[in-house]
C-alpha positions as a printed NumPy array, in Angstrom:
array([[141.011, 200.958, 125.33 ],
       [140.505, 197.688, 127.218],
       [141.801, 199.253, 130.451],
       [139.336, 202.119, 130.029],
       [136.419, 199.679, 129.584],
       [137.428, 197.905, 132.792],
       [136.838, 201.168, 134.688],
       [133.784, 202.408, 132.784],
       [131.342, 201.78 , 135.679],
       [133.562, 203.56 , 138.209],
       [133.982, 206.5  , 135.822],
       [130.219, 206.622, 135.218],
       [129.451, 206.731, 138.958],
       [132.082, 209.453, 139.405],
       [130.464, 211.43 , 136.584],
       [127.04 , 211.064, 138.231],
       [128.38 , 212.479, 141.489],
       [129.923, 215.4  , 139.585],
       [126.563, 216.11 , 137.92 ],
       [125.113, 216.819, 141.358],
       [127.202, 219.978, 141.713],
       [128.415, 220.975, 138.218],
       [125.983, 222.976, 136.007],
       [125.237, 221.5  , 132.552],
       [124.301, 223.282, 129.356],
       [121.006, 222.241, 127.697],
       [122.684, 220.219, 124.921],
       [124.603, 217.955, 127.322],
       [121.539, 217.65 , 129.565],
       [119.475, 216.489, 126.561],
       [122.102, 213.863, 125.818],
       [122.073, 212.657, 129.422],
       [118.264, 212.363, 129.434],
       [118.366, 210.262, 126.257],
       [121.058, 208.014, 127.773],
       [118.926, 207.638, 130.903],
       [115.863, 206.542, 128.925],
       [117.961, 204.177, 126.786],
       [119.628, 202.482, 129.765],
       [116.262, 202.082, 131.515],
       [114.759, 200.487, 128.414],
       [117.711, 198.086, 128.095],
       [117.352, 197.045, 131.744],
       [113.611, 196.393, 131.324],
       [114.14 , 194.25 , 128.21 ],
       [116.921, 192.259, 129.889],
       [114.612, 191.364, 132.782],
       [112.042, 190.087, 130.266],
       [114.514, 187.882, 128.405],
       [116.205, 186.151, 131.355],
       [114.923, 182.839, 132.738],
       [116.105, 183.335, 136.329],
       [116.995, 186.33 , 138.468],
       [120.662, 185.368, 138.976],
       [121.315, 185.875, 135.254],
       [121.05 , 189.6  , 136.05 ],
       [122.633, 189.522, 139.506],
       [124.044, 193.064, 139.191],
       [120.515, 194.487, 139.192],
       [120.493, 195.748, 142.836],
       [123.73 , 197.687, 142.285],
       [122.487, 198.877, 138.9  ],
       [119.287, 200.055, 140.548],
       [121.256, 202.264, 142.921],
       [123.415, 203.695, 140.118],
       [120.484, 204.484, 137.796],
       [118.536, 206.081, 140.645],
       [121.493, 208.287, 141.539],
       [121.926, 209.171, 137.867],
       [118.249, 210.115, 137.566],
       [118.356, 212.3  , 140.688],
       [121.511, 214.052, 139.48 ],
       [119.733, 214.868, 136.206],
       [116.735, 216.171, 138.195],
       [119.021, 218.513, 140.111],
       [120.737, 219.717, 136.91 ],
       [117.421, 220.297, 135.144],
       [116.007, 222.113, 138.205],
       [119.019, 224.429, 138.155],
       [118.398, 225.301, 134.484],
       [114.616, 225.67 , 134.913],
       [114.998, 228.123, 137.782],
       [117.941, 230.103, 136.339],
       [117.066, 230.124, 132.624],
       [113.311, 230.774, 132.866],
       [112.334, 227.219, 131.991],
       [114.82 , 226.758, 129.136],
       [116.172, 223.365, 130.244],
       [116.749, 221.735, 126.882],
       [114.869, 220.338, 123.935],
       [113.958, 216.983, 125.554],
       [112.116, 218.593, 128.479],
       [110.328, 221.06 , 126.182],
       [109.262, 218.271, 123.788],
       [107.851, 216.082, 126.541],
       [106.081, 219.043, 128.16 ],
       [104.377, 220.189, 124.943],
       [103.456, 216.606, 124.01 ],
       [101.565, 216.003, 127.26 ],
       [100.072, 219.469, 127.815],
       [ 98.72 , 219.888, 124.253],
       [ 97.809, 223.459, 125.168],
       [ 95.761, 222.505, 128.224],
       [ 97.684, 222.897, 131.489],
       [ 94.99 , 221.291, 133.675],
       [ 94.769, 218.116, 131.551],
       [ 98.56 , 217.891, 131.349],
       [ 98.977, 218.176, 135.108],
       [ 96.28 , 215.53 , 135.703],
       [ 97.922, 213.092, 133.24 ],
       [101.295, 213.686, 134.887],
       [ 99.896, 213.096, 138.376],
       [ 98.173, 209.873, 137.282],
       [101.439, 208.631, 135.789],
       [103.344, 209.447, 138.992],
       [100.73 , 207.817, 141.225],
       [100.605, 204.68 , 139.063],
       [104.375, 204.414, 139.256],
       [104.483, 205.06 , 142.997],
       [101.398, 203.284, 144.381],
       [100.949, 200.371, 141.976],
       [104.296, 199.34 , 140.541],
       [106.788, 200.542, 143.152],
       [104.729, 199.422, 146.166],
       [103.948, 196.102, 144.505],
       [107.575, 195.449, 143.569],
       [108.627, 196.337, 147.107],
       [106.188, 193.825, 148.609],
       [107.14 , 191.072, 146.145],
       [110.845, 191.617, 146.854],
       [110.225, 191.478, 150.602],
       [108.248, 188.221, 150.364],
       [110.728, 186.68 , 147.915],
       [113.612, 187.478, 150.271],
       [111.826, 185.867, 153.221],
       [110.8  , 182.792, 151.232],
       [114.318, 182.35 , 149.832],
       [115.92 , 182.562, 153.272],
       [113.344, 180.165, 154.807],
       [113.873, 177.64 , 152.005],
       [117.687, 177.604, 152.292],
       [117.944, 174.732, 154.838],
       [115.629, 172.532, 152.776],
       [117.535, 173.226, 149.573],
       [120.852, 172.516, 151.295],
       [119.406, 169.243, 152.576],
       [118.238, 168.302, 149.077],
       [121.755, 168.937, 147.747],
       [123.238, 166.764, 150.495],
       [120.729, 164.037, 149.673],
       [121.568, 164.158, 145.951],
       [125.275, 164.084, 146.779],
       [124.82 , 161.156, 149.146],
       [122.849, 159.187, 146.553],
       [125.451, 159.846, 143.876],
       [123.166, 161.874, 141.605],
       [125.617, 164.776, 141.615],
       [129.352, 165.148, 142.179],
       [131.146, 167.284, 144.761],
       [131.758, 169.988, 142.14 ],
       [128.088, 170.057, 141.136],
       [127.052, 170.203, 144.8  ],
       [129.463, 173.114, 145.358],
       [127.988, 174.96 , 142.36 ],
       [124.44 , 174.421, 143.62 ],
       [125.341, 175.549, 147.141],
       [126.978, 178.652, 145.705],
       [123.859, 179.343, 143.651],
       [121.646, 179.052, 146.75 ],
       [123.907, 181.473, 148.616],
       [123.841, 183.89 , 145.674],
       [120.041, 183.675, 145.532],
       [119.837, 184.509, 149.209],
       [122.213, 187.456, 148.824],
       [120.409, 188.66 , 145.687],
       [116.889, 188.669, 147.124],
       [118.17 , 190.188, 150.355],
       [119.772, 192.986, 148.312],
       [116.592, 193.388, 146.24 ],
       [114.54 , 193.778, 149.414],
       [116.662, 196.803, 150.313],
       [117.009, 198.082, 146.749],
       [113.238, 198.455, 146.32 ],
       [113.31 , 201.017, 149.131],
       [115.568, 203.1  , 146.872],
       [112.965, 202.982, 144.087],
       [110.279, 204.079, 146.533],
       [112.416, 206.986, 147.766],
       [113.169, 208.01 , 144.179],
       [109.444, 208.192, 143.344],
       [108.769, 210.396, 146.379],
       [111.726, 212.622, 145.535],
       [110.524, 213.062, 141.947],
       [107.184, 214.397, 143.204],
       [108.95 , 216.804, 145.58 ],
       [111.289, 218.079, 142.843],
       [108.331, 218.617, 140.498],
       [106.525, 220.714, 143.121],
       [109.711, 222.703, 143.808],
       [110.187, 223.423, 140.091],
       [106.63 , 224.616, 139.63 ],
       [106.254, 226.665, 142.817],
       [109.762, 228.145, 142.867],
       [109.667, 228.788, 139.096],
       [106.372, 230.606, 139.38 ],
       [107.696, 232.781, 142.234],
       [110.92 , 233.571, 140.351],
       [109.04 , 234.354, 137.116],
       [106.538, 236.686, 138.779],
       [108.719, 238.345, 141.432],
       [112.194, 238.513, 139.881],
       [111.485, 238.545, 136.14 ],
       [108.245, 240.561, 136.292],
       [106.552, 238.405, 133.644],
       [102.753, 238.137, 133.419],
       [101.304, 235.313, 135.496],
       [ 99.754, 233.556, 132.49 ],
       [103.085, 233.517, 130.653],
       [104.931, 232.323, 133.765],
       [102.354, 229.563, 134.213],
       [102.771, 228.491, 130.601],
       [106.612, 228.496, 130.697],
       [107.088, 226.727, 133.991],
       [104.237, 224.246, 133.539],
       [105.844, 223.006, 130.298],
       [109.279, 222.846, 131.934],
       [107.984, 221.207, 135.129],
       [105.813, 218.596, 133.41 ],
       [108.539, 217.864, 130.836],
       [111.182, 217.49 , 133.521],
       [108.916, 215.251, 135.583],
       [108.142, 213.04 , 132.591],
       [111.745, 212.518, 131.495],
       [112.422, 211.436, 135.08 ],
       [109.279, 209.391, 135.658],
       [109.358, 207.422, 132.408],
       [112.815, 205.89 , 133.154],
       [111.733, 205.461, 136.793],
       [108.602, 203.646, 135.574],
       [110.729, 201.371, 133.372],
       [113.126, 200.585, 136.235],
       [110.25 , 199.929, 138.668],
       [108.644, 197.586, 136.148],
       [112.006, 195.832, 135.686],
       [112.26 , 195.472, 139.468],
       [108.877, 193.773, 139.598],
       [109.828, 191.574, 136.63 ],
       [113.077, 190.311, 138.114],
       [111.72 , 189.46 , 141.573],
       [108.871, 187.439, 140.015],
       [111.15 , 185.257, 137.869],
       [111.678, 182.704, 140.665],
       [109.089, 180.221, 139.336],
       [109.761, 180.802, 135.631],
       [110.988, 178.02 , 133.338],
       [112.17 , 180.156, 130.428],
       [112.079, 183.753, 129.269],
       [108.902, 185.771, 129.857],
       [107.963, 185.565, 126.166],
       [108.37 , 181.772, 126.138],
       [106.413, 181.294, 129.365],
       [103.522, 183.514, 128.228],
       [103.198, 181.742, 124.867],
       [103.493, 178.273, 126.408],
       [101.003, 178.806, 129.223],
       [ 98.414, 180.81 , 127.24 ],
       [ 98.351, 178.244, 124.429],
       [ 98.256, 175.227, 126.763],
       [ 94.473, 175.608, 127.305],
       [ 92.829, 175.986, 123.865],
       [ 89.316, 175.4  , 125.275],
       [ 89.691, 178.497, 127.45 ],
       [ 90.477, 180.582, 124.357],
       [ 87.409, 179.183, 122.574],
       [ 85.107, 179.908, 125.529],
       [ 86.474, 183.453, 125.781],
       [ 85.871, 183.937, 122.045],
       [ 82.265, 182.787, 122.474],
       [ 81.742, 185.256, 125.322],
       [ 83.132, 188.071, 123.144],
       [ 80.595, 187.193, 120.426],
       [ 77.776, 187.198, 122.995],
       [ 78.756, 190.757, 123.923],
       [ 77.252, 191.837, 120.574],
       [ 73.849, 191.326, 122.173],
       [ 74.499, 194.331, 124.419],
       [ 72.908, 197.437, 122.879],
       [ 75.484, 199.897, 121.586],
       [ 78.398, 197.435, 121.762],
       [ 81.254, 197.895, 119.239],
       [ 80.211, 194.978, 117.002],
       [ 83.169, 195.066, 114.621],
       [ 85.829, 194.845, 117.339],
       [ 84.114, 192.208, 119.523],
       [ 83.188, 190.044, 116.505],
       [ 86.718, 190.139, 115.06 ],
       [ 88.343, 189.315, 118.404],
       [ 85.815, 186.552, 119.194],
       [ 86.278, 184.82 , 115.821],
       [ 90.077, 185.098, 116.148],
       [ 90.086, 183.451, 119.6  ],
       [ 87.761, 180.621, 118.506],
       [ 89.843, 179.844, 115.406],
       [ 93.067, 179.973, 117.41 ],
       [ 91.591, 177.632, 120.052],
       [ 90.414, 175.149, 117.386],
       [ 93.853, 175.137, 115.758],
       [ 95.638, 174.551, 119.074],
       [ 93.115, 171.846, 120.08 ],
       [ 93.667, 169.904, 116.837],
       [ 97.447, 170.128, 117.287],
       [ 97.207, 168.906, 120.884],
       [ 94.919, 165.974, 119.931],
       [ 97.309, 164.938, 117.147],
       [100.237, 164.894, 119.573],
       [ 98.223, 162.867, 122.125],
       [ 97.193, 160.355, 119.467],
       [100.805, 159.939, 118.336],
       [101.958, 159.276, 121.918],
       [ 99.14 , 156.756, 122.437],
       [100.115, 154.92 , 119.249],
       [103.732, 154.693, 120.36 ],
       [102.732, 153.462, 123.825],
       [100.359, 150.837, 122.361],
       [103.067, 149.074, 120.347],
       [103.311, 145.6  , 121.88 ],
       [106.528, 144.288, 123.351],
       [107.321, 140.745, 122.281],
       [108.887, 138.499, 124.898],
       [109.889, 134.908, 124.497],
       [109.598, 132.96 , 127.729],
       [110.874, 129.453, 128.158],
       [108.913, 127.105, 130.358],
       [110.6  , 126.499, 133.702],
       [110.219, 123.168, 135.483],
       [110.926, 124.035, 139.135],
       [110.886, 120.421, 140.407],
       [113.34 , 119.239, 137.771],
       [115.649, 122.172, 138.522],
       [115.87 , 121.426, 142.252],
       [116.489, 117.71 , 141.715],
       [120.108, 118.802, 141.355],
       [121.301, 119.302, 144.96 ],
       [123.86 , 121.919, 143.836],
       [121.01 , 124.217, 142.789],
       [119.567, 124.113, 146.312],
       [122.747, 125.634, 147.695],
       [121.929, 128.789, 145.738],
       [118.892, 129.267, 147.995],
       [120.984, 129.676, 151.136],
       [123.326, 132.337, 149.741],
       [123.073, 135.704, 151.519],
       [123.307, 138.894, 149.456],
       [125.311, 141.763, 151.028],
       [122.621, 144.326, 150.096],
       [119.111, 143.683, 148.841],
       [116.11 , 145.813, 147.981],
       [112.65 , 144.313, 147.709],
       [109.702, 146.179, 146.155],
       [105.958, 146.028, 146.052],
       [104.484, 145.674, 142.566],
       [103.548, 149.386, 142.255],
       [107.237, 150.373, 142.552],
       [108.482, 148.014, 139.833],
       [108.279, 150.745, 137.095],
       [110.853, 152.77 , 139.066],
       [113.282, 149.837, 138.867],
       [112.529, 148.086, 135.587],
       [114.619, 149.617, 132.797],
       [112.147, 148.292, 130.188],
       [109.492, 150.488, 131.819],
       [111.76 , 153.537, 131.889],
       [113.036, 152.972, 135.432],
       [116.311, 154.663, 136.258],
       [117.146, 153.217, 139.682],
       [119.973, 150.953, 138.485],
       [121.799, 153.804, 136.732],
       [121.406, 155.992, 139.806],
       [122.823, 153.249, 142.05 ],
       [125.829, 152.903, 139.712],
       [126.458, 156.65 , 139.995],
       [126.159, 156.455, 143.781],
       [128.623, 153.547, 144.004],
       [131.15 , 155.46 , 141.938],
       [130.738, 158.632, 144.005],
       [130.932, 156.71 , 147.281],
       [134.123, 154.94 , 146.187],
       [135.705, 158.285, 145.293],
       [134.725, 159.803, 148.65 ],
       [135.288, 156.927, 151.084],
       [137.747, 154.617, 149.289],
       [135.379, 151.662, 149.652],
       [133.491, 149.925, 146.838],
       [129.923, 149.03 , 147.773],
       [128.894, 145.518, 146.69 ],
       [126.233, 145.096, 144.022],
       [122.687, 145.725, 145.209],
       [120.312, 142.86 , 144.5  ],
       [116.894, 144.127, 143.345],
       [113.803, 141.936, 143.416],
       [110.041, 142.185, 143.712],
       [108.191, 140.717, 146.673],
       [104.591, 139.606, 146.967],
       [104.885, 139.799, 150.759],
       [105.083, 143.616, 150.679],
       [102.295, 146.115, 150.171],
       [102.092, 147.598, 146.706],
       [103.886, 150.843, 147.628],
       [106.431, 149.46 , 150.104],
       [110.126, 148.692, 149.74 ],
       [112.58 , 147.031, 152.12 ],
       [116.359, 147.353, 152.388],
       [118.162, 144.258, 153.642],
       [121.726, 143.785, 154.826],
       [123.029, 140.222, 154.689],
       [119.496, 138.896, 154.487],
       [118.051, 140.904, 157.385],
       [115.805, 143.95 , 157.106],
       [117.426, 147.201, 158.288],
       [115.14 , 149.823, 156.711],
       [111.676, 150.112, 155.221],
       [109.835, 152.835, 153.331],
       [106.661, 153.569, 151.424],
       [106.276, 155.609, 148.215],
       [103.401, 157.035, 146.198],
       [104.651, 156.746, 142.627],
       [102.386, 159.392, 141.075],
       [103.076, 161.954, 143.806],
       [105.947, 164.188, 144.919],
       [107.367, 164.366, 148.428],
       [107.383, 167.93 , 149.826],
       [109.78 , 168.407, 152.746],
       [108.25 , 170.865, 155.189],
       [110.459, 173.919, 156.004],
       [110.811, 175.318, 159.508],
       [108.542, 178.303, 158.744],
       [106.401, 177.539, 155.669],
       [104.911, 180.567, 153.953],
       [101.67 , 178.715, 153.417],
       [ 99.956, 175.371, 153.896],
       [ 99.771, 172.873, 151.06 ],
       [ 97.242, 170.035, 150.903],
       [ 98.764, 166.576, 150.88 ],
       [ 99.135, 163.231, 152.619],
       [101.095, 163.58 , 155.858],
       [104.203, 161.382, 156.119],
       [107.795, 161.277, 157.367],
       [110.75 , 161.414, 154.965],
       [112.432, 158.003, 155.45 ],
       [116.13 , 158.964, 155.229],
       [116.268, 161.942, 157.627],
       [112.932, 161.729, 159.471],
       [111.683, 165.126, 158.25 ],
       [107.916, 165.868, 158.429],
       [106.678, 165.825, 154.83 ],
       [103.644, 165.57 , 152.596],
       [102.881, 163.601, 149.456],
       [101.472, 166.11 , 146.968],
       [100.084, 165.841, 143.465],
       [102.224, 167.108, 140.535],
       [100.003, 170.142, 139.92 ],
       [100.75 , 171.411, 143.464],
       [104.508, 171.192, 143.007],
       [105.065, 174.814, 141.91 ],
       [102.924, 176.194, 144.734],
       [104.771, 174.036, 147.285],
       [108.121, 175.407, 146.086],
       [106.759, 178.949, 146.343],
       [105.779, 178.233, 149.968],
       [109.361, 177.108, 150.694],
       [108.891, 173.326, 150.559],
       [111.655, 171.187, 149.034],
       [109.989, 168.906, 146.478],
       [111.555, 165.512, 145.631],
       [110.447, 162.85 , 143.159],
       [109.729, 159.295, 144.479],
       [112.816, 157.716, 142.895],
       [115.105, 160.253, 144.576],
       [113.362, 159.616, 147.914],
       [114.027, 155.888, 147.645],
       [117.622, 156.307, 146.434],
       [118.399, 158.811, 149.189],
       [117.031, 156.36 , 151.761],
       [119.173, 153.575, 150.284],
       [122.325, 155.714, 150.194],
       [121.93 , 156.978, 153.763],
       [121.225, 153.448, 155.006],
       [124.363, 152.159, 153.287],
       [126.434, 155.002, 154.759],
       [125.271, 154.134, 158.267],
       [126.014, 150.416, 157.834],
       [128.948, 150.478, 155.423],
       [131.348, 149.092, 158.05 ],
       [129.267, 145.914, 158.202],
       [129.929, 145.348, 154.492],
       [133.693, 145.242, 155.013],
       [134.521, 141.541, 154.625],
       [137.919, 139.869, 154.724],
       [137.72 , 139.372, 150.959],
       [137.086, 143.085, 150.479],
       [140.12 , 143.957, 152.652],
       [142.298, 141.689, 150.503],
       [140.94 , 143.428, 147.39 ],
       [141.769, 146.858, 148.868],
       [145.309, 145.712, 149.697],
       [145.803, 144.302, 146.196],
       [144.626, 147.564, 144.696],
       [147.091, 149.497, 146.898],
       [149.891, 147.169, 145.789],
       [149.559, 148.533, 142.225],
       [150.972, 151.892, 143.336],
       [152.87 , 151.039, 146.563],
       [154.07 , 147.479, 146.201],
       [157.057, 147.793, 148.596],
       [154.891, 149.243, 151.367],
       [152.279, 146.493, 151.059],
       [154.89 , 143.719, 151.004],
       [156.496, 145.156, 154.146],
       [153.247, 145.594, 156.097],
       [150.642, 142.985, 155.11 ],
       [150.651, 140.276, 156.355],
       [154.192, 140.405, 157.778],
       [153.609, 143.179, 160.342],
       [149.833, 143.582, 160.228],
       [147.518, 140.657, 159.658],
       [144.489, 140.962, 157.38 ],
       [142.294, 140.506, 160.442],
       [143.893, 143.437, 162.264],
       [143.672, 145.636, 159.178],
       [140.009, 144.711, 158.776],
       [139.219, 145.745, 162.357],
       [140.987, 149.11 , 161.962],
       [139.227, 149.859, 158.67 ],
       [135.957, 148.727, 160.261],
       [136.408, 151.288, 163.069],
       [137.225, 154.065, 160.598],
       [134.243, 153.397, 158.313],
       [131.901, 153.078, 161.289],
       [132.694, 156.684, 162.272],
       [132.512, 157.985, 158.704],
       [136.279, 158.321, 158.11 ],
       [137.36 , 157.648, 154.483],
       [139.854, 154.795, 153.963],
       [140.946, 156.067, 150.577],
       [144.497, 156.978, 151.704],
       [145.699, 153.416, 152.324],
       [149.367, 154.443, 152.115],
       [149.028, 156.705, 155.175],
       [146.947, 154.07 , 156.986],
       [149.497, 151.291, 156.416],
       [152.475, 153.484, 157.331],
       [150.791, 154.513, 160.585],
       [149.917, 150.895, 161.411],
       [153.513, 149.77 , 160.81 ],
       [154.769, 152.364, 163.311],
       [152.065, 151.566, 165.868],
       [152.216, 147.757, 165.614],
       [155.78 , 147.716, 166.906],
       [154.633, 148.953, 170.339],
       [151.1  , 147.579, 170.775],
       [148.497, 145.256, 169.305],
       [145.517, 147.154, 170.802],
       [143.065, 147.814, 167.973],
       [141.721, 150.994, 169.622],
       [145.212, 152.476, 169.973],
       [146.017, 151.577, 166.372],
       [142.802, 153.167, 165.175],
       [143.4  , 156.385, 167.122],
       [146.942, 156.709, 165.703],
       [145.615, 156.192, 162.184],
       [142.955, 158.857, 162.764],
       [145.65 , 161.277, 163.919],
       [147.618, 160.57 , 160.734],
       [144.463, 161.237, 158.68 ],
       [143.851, 164.645, 160.3  ],
       [143.634, 166.468, 156.936],
       [141.081, 163.969, 155.644],
       [139.034, 164.229, 158.841],
       [139.202, 168.031, 158.776],
       [138.009, 168.135, 155.163],
       [135.23 , 165.702, 156.002],
       [133.696, 167.78 , 158.809],
       [134.918, 171.349, 158.184],
       [132.929, 173.947, 156.191],
       [134.455, 177.175, 154.866],
       [137.436, 176.949, 157.204],
       [135.203, 176.585, 160.278],
       [134.509, 173.563, 162.456],
       [131.358, 173.901, 164.57 ],
       [131.574, 171.671, 167.631],
       [130.258, 170.851, 171.094],
       [132.973, 170.852, 173.741],
       [133.304, 169.006, 177.044],
       [133.907, 170.722, 180.354],
       [137.199, 169.776, 182.025],
       [135.275, 168.239, 184.927],
       [133.383, 165.971, 182.534],
       [136.633, 164.868, 180.898],
       [138.167, 164.111, 184.291],
       [135.08 , 162.116, 185.306],
       [135.205, 160.107, 182.064],
       [138.943, 159.501, 182.41 ],
       [138.638, 158.338, 186.028],
       [135.786, 155.977, 185.061],
       [137.854, 153.98 , 182.556],
       [138.033, 150.376, 183.761],
       [140.166, 147.569, 182.356],
       [138.856, 144.032, 182.088],
       [139.726, 140.858, 180.201],
       [137.717, 142.142, 177.22 ],
       [139.566, 145.482, 177.231],
       [138.936, 148.975, 178.562],
       [135.354, 150.141, 179.066],
       [133.647, 153.211, 180.538],
       [131.873, 152.871, 183.907],
       [130.112, 156.192, 184.496],
       [127.283, 156.631, 186.983],
       [123.746, 156.614, 185.491],
       [123.088, 160.151, 186.785],
       [126.116, 161.568, 184.984],
       [125.227, 159.689, 181.793],
       [121.73 , 161.171, 181.985],
       [123.157, 164.683, 182.369],
       [125.471, 164.239, 179.376],
       [122.748, 162.8  , 177.148],
       [120.23 , 165.515, 178.11 ],
       [122.636, 168.4  , 177.471],
       [123.814, 166.832, 174.224],
       [120.237, 166.577, 172.961],
       [119.721, 170.292, 173.635],
       [122.89 , 171.271, 171.744],
       [122.187, 169.021, 168.738],
       [119.193, 171.198, 167.865],
       [121.578, 174.075, 167.063],
       [123.293, 171.93 , 164.431],
       [119.962, 171.034, 162.846],
       [119.128, 174.724, 162.473],
       [122.481, 175.262, 160.704],
       [121.978, 172.109, 158.605],
       [125.374, 170.737, 159.613],
       [126.691, 167.53 , 161.154],
       [126.845, 167.451, 164.997],
       [130.483, 167.117, 166.152],
       [131.823, 166.74 , 169.708],
       [135.431, 167.762, 170.355],
       [137.328, 165.978, 173.146],
       [140.858, 165.089, 174.186],
       [142.376, 162.137, 172.34 ],
       [142.628, 160.071, 175.565],
       [138.875, 159.674, 176.039],
       [137.619, 160.158, 172.458],
       [136.881, 156.536, 171.553],
       [135.271, 155.73 , 174.925],
       [133.072, 158.836, 174.873],
       [131.991, 157.97 , 171.322],
       [130.915, 154.496, 172.426],
       [128.962, 156.073, 175.277],
       [126.88 , 158.469, 173.168],
       [126.645, 156.237, 170.075],
       [123.78 , 154.245, 171.551],
       [121.776, 157.454, 172.141],
       [122.819, 159.573, 169.12 ],
       [124.305, 157.364, 166.38 ],
       [124.602, 160.289, 163.93 ],
       [126.843, 162.382, 166.205],
       [130.589, 162.345, 165.503],
       [133.316, 162.619, 168.131],
       [136.699, 164.098, 167.177],
       [139.877, 164.622, 169.153],
       [141.874, 167.852, 169.151],
       [144.848, 166.164, 167.445],
       [142.558, 165.101, 164.557],
       [141.82 , 168.689, 163.502],
       [144.214, 170.627, 161.252],
       [145.861, 173.713, 162.7  ],
       [144.483, 176.121, 160.07 ],
       [140.85 , 175.522, 161.059],
       [138.804, 177.957, 163.119],
       [136.919, 176.061, 165.83 ],
       [133.537, 177.497, 166.814],
       [131.899, 176.059, 169.94 ],
       [128.087, 175.974, 169.715],
       [127.695, 174.456, 173.166],
       [129.447, 172.971, 176.174],
       [128.568, 169.89 , 178.214],
       [129.3  , 170.484, 181.887],
       [128.706, 168.924, 185.273]])
């Protein structure tokens, strides 16, 4: 039985295809019509009870199947109508008699109105909504991907959560793209239903008069009932499916089911209900107005509005009472002069914190846990995520307020010196502008501090509209945390102290004691290890696999003490880690170097007392930088990290050349990429 259920859809589609050619008796046709109406009703109700479109992701395929099923029933019923003098089953006869009510003209008019409503209003509207939703979803994809990357960088979400969200975005794109095409099927079905109805009526009339020799009035009566009945049993399910199509493509901005959203949003404005009730009562002043109905509805709306208003005021009063409860603090008096009489306390003033954040007074509620601030918890999550990804533990971040800053400003400091600055509007949201916004949203123009994206500060009530237009909307705390996390990622190598290297080695000793005792400090000094790890972190390479790093350094240290050579050998040993870091879905998108460029770089390497450096001509440097800038734009469109692929001989020197112009571009060597990766060149730098 279970095996049969696994193939029920395939069997159903096969049955539908068979119905196109195999004649059916009226009893089976009646059963099929009832199944068609039932399935259509189920689909409509499902679309009303889901909170987002992806909960019913099979809808586009289901739309095709139900349309094919409906057309196959139309063909079967047409065959019976034309061959059995209108006797096409009890369902068609019942629907025909119910609508006609003995008047053919009225019945035909009602049927035509129903068909036109289904075709012009619902089907055309659903088609347009699906088309716009597909375009908006595709335009918003880069912004959503960027928001996921920002949340992942700031530690708000894990890799698994980011993967789930990326998959959901991809599914949304595929779904709305499929819906855009599926609505064309609904439109074609509506047109075909009208054509089949005309064929039934005209051909039936000709057959009844010419072949059967029946009186014209009787033929008109028989075939009008059959035609209208057949059209109705097709159009009613088609109307339900078209309505379901419109429902599902408009669920993108819903928060719950349709029932929940309607109740929540209609009852959120009790004054509107009361005003409407008053207007309904005023309608009694119109001569001839239905006083009983307008009075009853007006009184009902006013009473409902009063009840909702009292409930809302009670909730507001309760919240105000809770917020007004005073917090009791006990503060001890602090004698600053007496404290600094002790010279040891003065030394505390000259200590330098590894990472600091200073805030203007308006941003303190985002930080202060007593005021509901969540920044500290978010930083803890980021530190944990960063340690898991990179193998390096970020030092504690010192948070403090500063009277020297504007109210909405914050500053990020590294070892006492400012390296980044931003400004937030606490009561606003930051809307990241997409490449092709569907509409313009009013707001305060600004630049997103972490990635430099043109943005706008918008009020909370404009958030939903901004998301509809394709903007990515971020709360102020996430903006600040993303800026902090990206700043730390860019400068993490500067946080690698000798003490931190010793801590990393001691942690490795817990699992690989023999390896550590053999390598550090007997073969590799702590200073050498620090420089190698510094080089790796500077180029975004995780140092989590310390066993592989130490083993590679042991092998390399026997032949050379050149830090660059050691680093390159370690990178080659970490090829799987590097591939995972920069590869997406088995593909590595890169910019390649022409062989002439590589030869020019190689021939320009010059050795001095300080080591090897690159001595290229200014003209060639200008050519390389200009072409690289043009190719980087392609990576921005794909929302991926720019990567240059070179030979291992010149990799480190070429990186140092372009780092000063494009610090966010990574340079990899061919021997640092795993063999199972497909390399896709998006550009080539040539002479």
